[in-house]
Short mmCIF file of C-alpha atoms in Angstrom, two decimals:
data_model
loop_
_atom_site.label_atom_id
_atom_site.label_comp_id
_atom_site.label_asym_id
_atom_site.label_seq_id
_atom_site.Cartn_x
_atom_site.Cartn_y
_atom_site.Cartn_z
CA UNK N 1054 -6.04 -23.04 -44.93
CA UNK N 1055 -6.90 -26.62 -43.97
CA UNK N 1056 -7.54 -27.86 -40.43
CA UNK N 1057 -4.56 -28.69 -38.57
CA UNK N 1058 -6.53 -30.68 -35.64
CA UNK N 1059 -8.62 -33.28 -35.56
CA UNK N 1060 -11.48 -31.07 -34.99
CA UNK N 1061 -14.36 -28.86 -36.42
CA UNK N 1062 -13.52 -25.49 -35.77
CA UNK N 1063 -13.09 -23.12 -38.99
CA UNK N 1064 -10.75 -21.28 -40.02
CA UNK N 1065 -12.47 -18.02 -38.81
CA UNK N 1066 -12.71 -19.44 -35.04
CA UNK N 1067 -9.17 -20.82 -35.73
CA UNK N 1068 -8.39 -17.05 -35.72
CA UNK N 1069 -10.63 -15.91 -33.20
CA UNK N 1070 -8.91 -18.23 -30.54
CA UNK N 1071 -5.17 -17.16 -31.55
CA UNK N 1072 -6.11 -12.99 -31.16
CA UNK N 1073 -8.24 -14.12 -27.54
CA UNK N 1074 -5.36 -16.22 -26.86
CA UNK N 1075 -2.96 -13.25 -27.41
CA UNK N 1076 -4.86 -10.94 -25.06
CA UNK N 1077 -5.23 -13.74 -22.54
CA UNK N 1078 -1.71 -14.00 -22.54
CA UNK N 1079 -0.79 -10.55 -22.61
CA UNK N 1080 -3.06 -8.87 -19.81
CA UNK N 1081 -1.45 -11.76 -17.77
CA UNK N 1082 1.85 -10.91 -18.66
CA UNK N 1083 1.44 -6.94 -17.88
CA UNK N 1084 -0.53 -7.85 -15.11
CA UNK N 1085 2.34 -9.89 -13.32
CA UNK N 1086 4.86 -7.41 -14.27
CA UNK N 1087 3.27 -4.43 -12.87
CA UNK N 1088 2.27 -6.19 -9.75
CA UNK N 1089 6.16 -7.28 -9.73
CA UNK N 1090 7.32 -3.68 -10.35
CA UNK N 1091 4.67 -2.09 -7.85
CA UNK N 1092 6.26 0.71 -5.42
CA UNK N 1093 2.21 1.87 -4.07
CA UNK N 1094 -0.10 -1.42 -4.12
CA UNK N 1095 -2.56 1.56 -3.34
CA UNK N 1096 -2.54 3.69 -6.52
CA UNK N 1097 -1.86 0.44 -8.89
CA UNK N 1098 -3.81 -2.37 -7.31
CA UNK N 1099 -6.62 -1.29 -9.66
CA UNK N 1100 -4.69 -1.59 -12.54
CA UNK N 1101 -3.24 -4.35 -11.79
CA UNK N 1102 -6.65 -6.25 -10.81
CA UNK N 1103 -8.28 -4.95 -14.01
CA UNK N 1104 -5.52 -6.89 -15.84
CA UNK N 1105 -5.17 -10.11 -13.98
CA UNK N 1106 -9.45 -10.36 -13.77
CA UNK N 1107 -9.54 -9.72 -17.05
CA UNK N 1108 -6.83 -12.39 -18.33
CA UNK N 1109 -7.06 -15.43 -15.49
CA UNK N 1110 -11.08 -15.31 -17.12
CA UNK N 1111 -10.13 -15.37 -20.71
CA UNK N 1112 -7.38 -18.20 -19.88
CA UNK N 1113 -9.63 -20.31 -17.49
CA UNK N 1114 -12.29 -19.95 -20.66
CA UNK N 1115 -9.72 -20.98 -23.27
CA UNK N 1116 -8.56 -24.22 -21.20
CA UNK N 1117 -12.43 -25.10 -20.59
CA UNK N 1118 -12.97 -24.29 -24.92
CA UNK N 1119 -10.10 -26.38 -25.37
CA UNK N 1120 -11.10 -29.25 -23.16
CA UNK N 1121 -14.97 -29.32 -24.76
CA UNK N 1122 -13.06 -29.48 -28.40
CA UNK N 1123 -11.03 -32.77 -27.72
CA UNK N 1124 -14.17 -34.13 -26.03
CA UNK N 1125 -16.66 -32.57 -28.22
CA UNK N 1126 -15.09 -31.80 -31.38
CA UNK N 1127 -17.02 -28.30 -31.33
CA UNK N 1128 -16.08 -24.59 -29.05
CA UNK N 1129 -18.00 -24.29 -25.81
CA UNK N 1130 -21.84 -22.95 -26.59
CA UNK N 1131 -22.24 -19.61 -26.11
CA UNK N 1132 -24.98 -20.38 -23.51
CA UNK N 1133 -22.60 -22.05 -20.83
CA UNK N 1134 -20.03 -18.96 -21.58
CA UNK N 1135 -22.60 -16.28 -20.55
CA UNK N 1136 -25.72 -18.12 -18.12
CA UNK N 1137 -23.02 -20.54 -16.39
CA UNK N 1138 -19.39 -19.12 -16.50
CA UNK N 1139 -20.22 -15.43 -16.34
CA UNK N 1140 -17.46 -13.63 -14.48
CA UNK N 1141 -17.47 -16.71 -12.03
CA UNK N 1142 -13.53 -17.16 -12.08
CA UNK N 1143 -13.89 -19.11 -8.44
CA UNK N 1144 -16.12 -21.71 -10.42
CA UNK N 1145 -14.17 -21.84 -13.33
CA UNK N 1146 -10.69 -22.04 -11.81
CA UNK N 1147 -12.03 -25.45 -9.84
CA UNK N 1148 -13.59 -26.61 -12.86
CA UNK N 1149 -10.35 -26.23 -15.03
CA UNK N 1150 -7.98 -27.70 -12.36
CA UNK N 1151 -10.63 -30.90 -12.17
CA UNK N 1152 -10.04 -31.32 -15.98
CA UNK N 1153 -6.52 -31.32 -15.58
CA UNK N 1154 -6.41 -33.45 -12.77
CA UNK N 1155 -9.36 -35.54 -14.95
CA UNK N 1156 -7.23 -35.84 -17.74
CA UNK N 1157 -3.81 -36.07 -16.79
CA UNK N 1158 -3.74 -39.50 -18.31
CA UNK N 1159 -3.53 -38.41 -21.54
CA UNK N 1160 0.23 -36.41 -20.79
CA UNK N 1161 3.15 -37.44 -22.72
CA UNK N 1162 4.86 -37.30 -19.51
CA UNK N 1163 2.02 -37.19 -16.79
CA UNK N 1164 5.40 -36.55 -14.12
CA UNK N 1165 5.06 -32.89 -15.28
CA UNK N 1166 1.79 -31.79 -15.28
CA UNK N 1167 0.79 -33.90 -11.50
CA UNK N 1168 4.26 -31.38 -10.37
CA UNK N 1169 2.39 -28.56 -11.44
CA UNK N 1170 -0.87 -29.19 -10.39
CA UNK N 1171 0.50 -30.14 -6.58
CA UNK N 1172 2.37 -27.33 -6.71
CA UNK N 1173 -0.92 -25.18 -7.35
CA UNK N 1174 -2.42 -27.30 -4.55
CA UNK N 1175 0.13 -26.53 -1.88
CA UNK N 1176 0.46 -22.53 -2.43
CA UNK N 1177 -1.71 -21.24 0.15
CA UNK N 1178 -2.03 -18.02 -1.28
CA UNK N 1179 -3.48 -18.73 -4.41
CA UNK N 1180 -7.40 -19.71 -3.26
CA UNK N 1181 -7.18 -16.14 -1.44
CA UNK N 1182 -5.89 -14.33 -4.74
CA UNK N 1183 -8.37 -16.38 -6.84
CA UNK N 1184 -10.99 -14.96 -4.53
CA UNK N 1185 -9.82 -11.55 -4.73
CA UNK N 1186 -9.82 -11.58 -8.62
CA UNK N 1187 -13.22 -13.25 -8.35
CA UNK N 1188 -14.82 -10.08 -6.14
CA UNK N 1189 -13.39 -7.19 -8.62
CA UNK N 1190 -13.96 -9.25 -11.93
CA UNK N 1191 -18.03 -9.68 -11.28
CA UNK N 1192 -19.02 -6.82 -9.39
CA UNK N 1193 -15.95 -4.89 -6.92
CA UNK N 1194 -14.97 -2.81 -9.70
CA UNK N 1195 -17.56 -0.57 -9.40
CA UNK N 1196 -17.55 -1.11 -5.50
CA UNK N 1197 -17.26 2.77 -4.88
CA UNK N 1198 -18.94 4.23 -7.95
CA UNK N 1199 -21.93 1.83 -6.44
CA UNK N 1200 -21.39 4.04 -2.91
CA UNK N 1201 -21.19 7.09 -4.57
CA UNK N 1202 -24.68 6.48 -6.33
CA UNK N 1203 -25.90 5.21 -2.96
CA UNK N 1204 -26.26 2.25 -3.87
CA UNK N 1205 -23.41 -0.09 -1.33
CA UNK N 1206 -22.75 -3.28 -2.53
CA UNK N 1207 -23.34 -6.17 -0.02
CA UNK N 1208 -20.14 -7.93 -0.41
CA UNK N 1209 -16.52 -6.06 1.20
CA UNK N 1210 -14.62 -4.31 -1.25
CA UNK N 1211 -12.20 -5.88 -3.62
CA UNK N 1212 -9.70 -4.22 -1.52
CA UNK N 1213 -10.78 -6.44 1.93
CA UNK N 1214 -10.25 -9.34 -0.16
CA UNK N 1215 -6.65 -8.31 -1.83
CA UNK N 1216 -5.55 -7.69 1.57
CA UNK N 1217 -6.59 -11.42 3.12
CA UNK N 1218 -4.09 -12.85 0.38
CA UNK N 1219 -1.51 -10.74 1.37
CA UNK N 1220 -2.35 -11.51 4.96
CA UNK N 1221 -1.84 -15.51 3.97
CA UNK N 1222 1.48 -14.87 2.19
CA UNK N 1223 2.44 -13.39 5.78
CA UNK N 1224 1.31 -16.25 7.60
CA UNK N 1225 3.34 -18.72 5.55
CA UNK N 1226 6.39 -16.86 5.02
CA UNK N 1227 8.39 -16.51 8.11
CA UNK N 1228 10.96 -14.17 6.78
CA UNK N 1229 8.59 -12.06 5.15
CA UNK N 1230 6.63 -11.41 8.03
CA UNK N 1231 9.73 -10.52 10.08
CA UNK N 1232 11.07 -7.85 7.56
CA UNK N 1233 7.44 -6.47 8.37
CA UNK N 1234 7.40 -5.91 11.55
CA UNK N 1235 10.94 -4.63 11.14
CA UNK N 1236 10.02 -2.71 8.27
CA UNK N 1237 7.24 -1.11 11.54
CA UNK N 1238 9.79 0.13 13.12
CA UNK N 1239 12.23 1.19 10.12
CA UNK N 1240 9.82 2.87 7.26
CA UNK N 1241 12.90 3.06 4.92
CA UNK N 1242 12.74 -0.76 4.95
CA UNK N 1243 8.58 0.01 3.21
CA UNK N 1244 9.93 -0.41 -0.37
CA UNK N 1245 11.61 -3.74 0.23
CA UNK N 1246 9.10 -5.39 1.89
CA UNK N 1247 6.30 -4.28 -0.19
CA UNK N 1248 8.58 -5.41 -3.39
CA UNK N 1249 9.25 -8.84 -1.87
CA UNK N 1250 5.33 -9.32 -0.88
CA UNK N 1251 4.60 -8.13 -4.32
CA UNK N 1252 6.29 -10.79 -6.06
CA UNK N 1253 4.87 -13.71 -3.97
CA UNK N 1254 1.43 -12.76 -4.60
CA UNK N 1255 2.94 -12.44 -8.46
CA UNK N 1256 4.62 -16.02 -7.93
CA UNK N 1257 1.38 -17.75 -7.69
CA UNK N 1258 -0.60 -16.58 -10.55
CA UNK N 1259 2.23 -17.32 -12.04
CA UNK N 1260 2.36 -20.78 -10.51
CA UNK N 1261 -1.20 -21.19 -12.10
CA UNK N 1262 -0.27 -19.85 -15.47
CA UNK N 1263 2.59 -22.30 -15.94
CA UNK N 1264 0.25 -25.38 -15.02
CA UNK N 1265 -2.56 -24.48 -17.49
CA UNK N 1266 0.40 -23.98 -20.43
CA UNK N 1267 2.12 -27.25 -19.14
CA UNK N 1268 -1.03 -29.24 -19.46
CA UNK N 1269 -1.72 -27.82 -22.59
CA UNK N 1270 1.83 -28.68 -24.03
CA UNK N 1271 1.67 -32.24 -22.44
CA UNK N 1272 -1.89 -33.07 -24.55
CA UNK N 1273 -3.99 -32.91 -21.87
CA UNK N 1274 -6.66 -30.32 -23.76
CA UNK N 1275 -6.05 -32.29 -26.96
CA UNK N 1276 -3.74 -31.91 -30.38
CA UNK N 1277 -4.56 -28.11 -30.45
CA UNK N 1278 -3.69 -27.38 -27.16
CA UNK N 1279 -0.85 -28.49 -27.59
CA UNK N 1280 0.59 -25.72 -29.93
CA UNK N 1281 -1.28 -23.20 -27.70
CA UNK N 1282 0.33 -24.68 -24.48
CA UNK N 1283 3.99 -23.82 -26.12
CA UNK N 1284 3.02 -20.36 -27.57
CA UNK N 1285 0.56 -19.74 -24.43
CA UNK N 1286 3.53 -17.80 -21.89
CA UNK N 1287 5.43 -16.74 -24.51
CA UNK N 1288 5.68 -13.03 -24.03
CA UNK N 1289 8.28 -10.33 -25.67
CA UNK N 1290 10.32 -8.37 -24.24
CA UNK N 1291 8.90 -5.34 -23.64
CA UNK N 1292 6.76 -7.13 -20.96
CA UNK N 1293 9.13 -9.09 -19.29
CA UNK N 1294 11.84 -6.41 -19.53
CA UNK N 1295 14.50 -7.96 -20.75
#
């Protein structure tokens, strides 16, 4: 199968990127629903950090891949994947955004992608939840099986840092934080407010997802992420639910 792209990646790594693509795509999507769906944050906020971790890495990787192929021509060495990236999804997340932002001159229609990328810039939330990802992804995941071995990590637990995101969402949404301290002292109000606080936190991964497929689709990774930026939050059914 010849090269679609004006680039040197075989056909082999042609496949390799569609099937990480896929499970970029998909942890994210399963991720967002579940947090969306939660009833107990506290018996699914592992799950549901093990799957967002997992897929804002791999998509923050693709986008930086993507970016070093129109520059480059070649994938990103495997020596800046595993001694600079790591797990490091604070570092990569800035680095990513300062592409876009870099590069938004090459958008068919730069309107979309600078709407995107402000909109990322004004949630408040999302540094927090970025943060949060960050802890569990390198280290928090094994905060307690650390403890249990006596061994305490230094940092707070993933947990700590989950909770300061949700404490932001409550600082910049008024009506939220009234049905909470309603919701103190009416318990049946719990599930609502939990649902609704739930779904913000969702909103801005979200929000973060839909810029890096909009820049892709706009050109600003280059010809091939273009197709990937179209197929990128493109999800069936039986994740979204419909």
């Amino acid at each position: 199968m010849p090269n679609l792209y004006d680039d040197d990646l075989s056909e082999l790594q042609s496949l390799h990127f569609i099937q990480e693509s896929d499970s970029a795509k998909h942890l994210l999507a399963y991720g967002v629903r579940a947090l969306q769906t939660a009833a107990y944050i506290e018996t699914t906020r592992d799950p549901i950090m093990t799957m967002l971790s997992i897929g804002v890495e791999k998509m923050l990787k693709l986008g930086l891949g993507l970016n070093h192929v129109s520059e480059n021509r070649t994938w990103l060495p495997v020596k800046v994947l595993k001694n600079e990236y790591r797990h490091n999804i604070v570092m990569m997340e800035g680095l990513l955004r300062e592409v876009i932002r870099d590069n938004v001159g090459k958008a068919t229609h730069r309107y979309w992608v600078n709407e995107a990328i402000a909109a990322v810039e004004n949630d408040p939330v999302w540094p927090l939840l970025v943060a949060a990802l960050n802890r569990y992804g390198q280290e928090g995941r094994f905060y307690y099986l650390d403890a249990l071995a006596e061994n305490p990590q230094r940092e707070e637990s993933p947990q700590v840092f989950w909770e300061a995101a949700e404490h932001v969402v409550l600082e910049n949404e008024p009506e939220l934080e009234a049905l909470f301290h309603r919701m103190i002292a009416d318990y049946t109000l719990s599930d609502e407010f939990y649902r609704r606080l739930n779904e913000r936190m969702a909103e801005s991964l979200q929000r973060y997802w839909d810029l890096v497929a909009m820049a892709g689709v706009q050109g600003v990774f280059g010809d091939r992420g273009k197709a990937w930026g179209h197929d990128f939050n493109n999800v069936g059914r039986q994740i979204i639910g419909d």
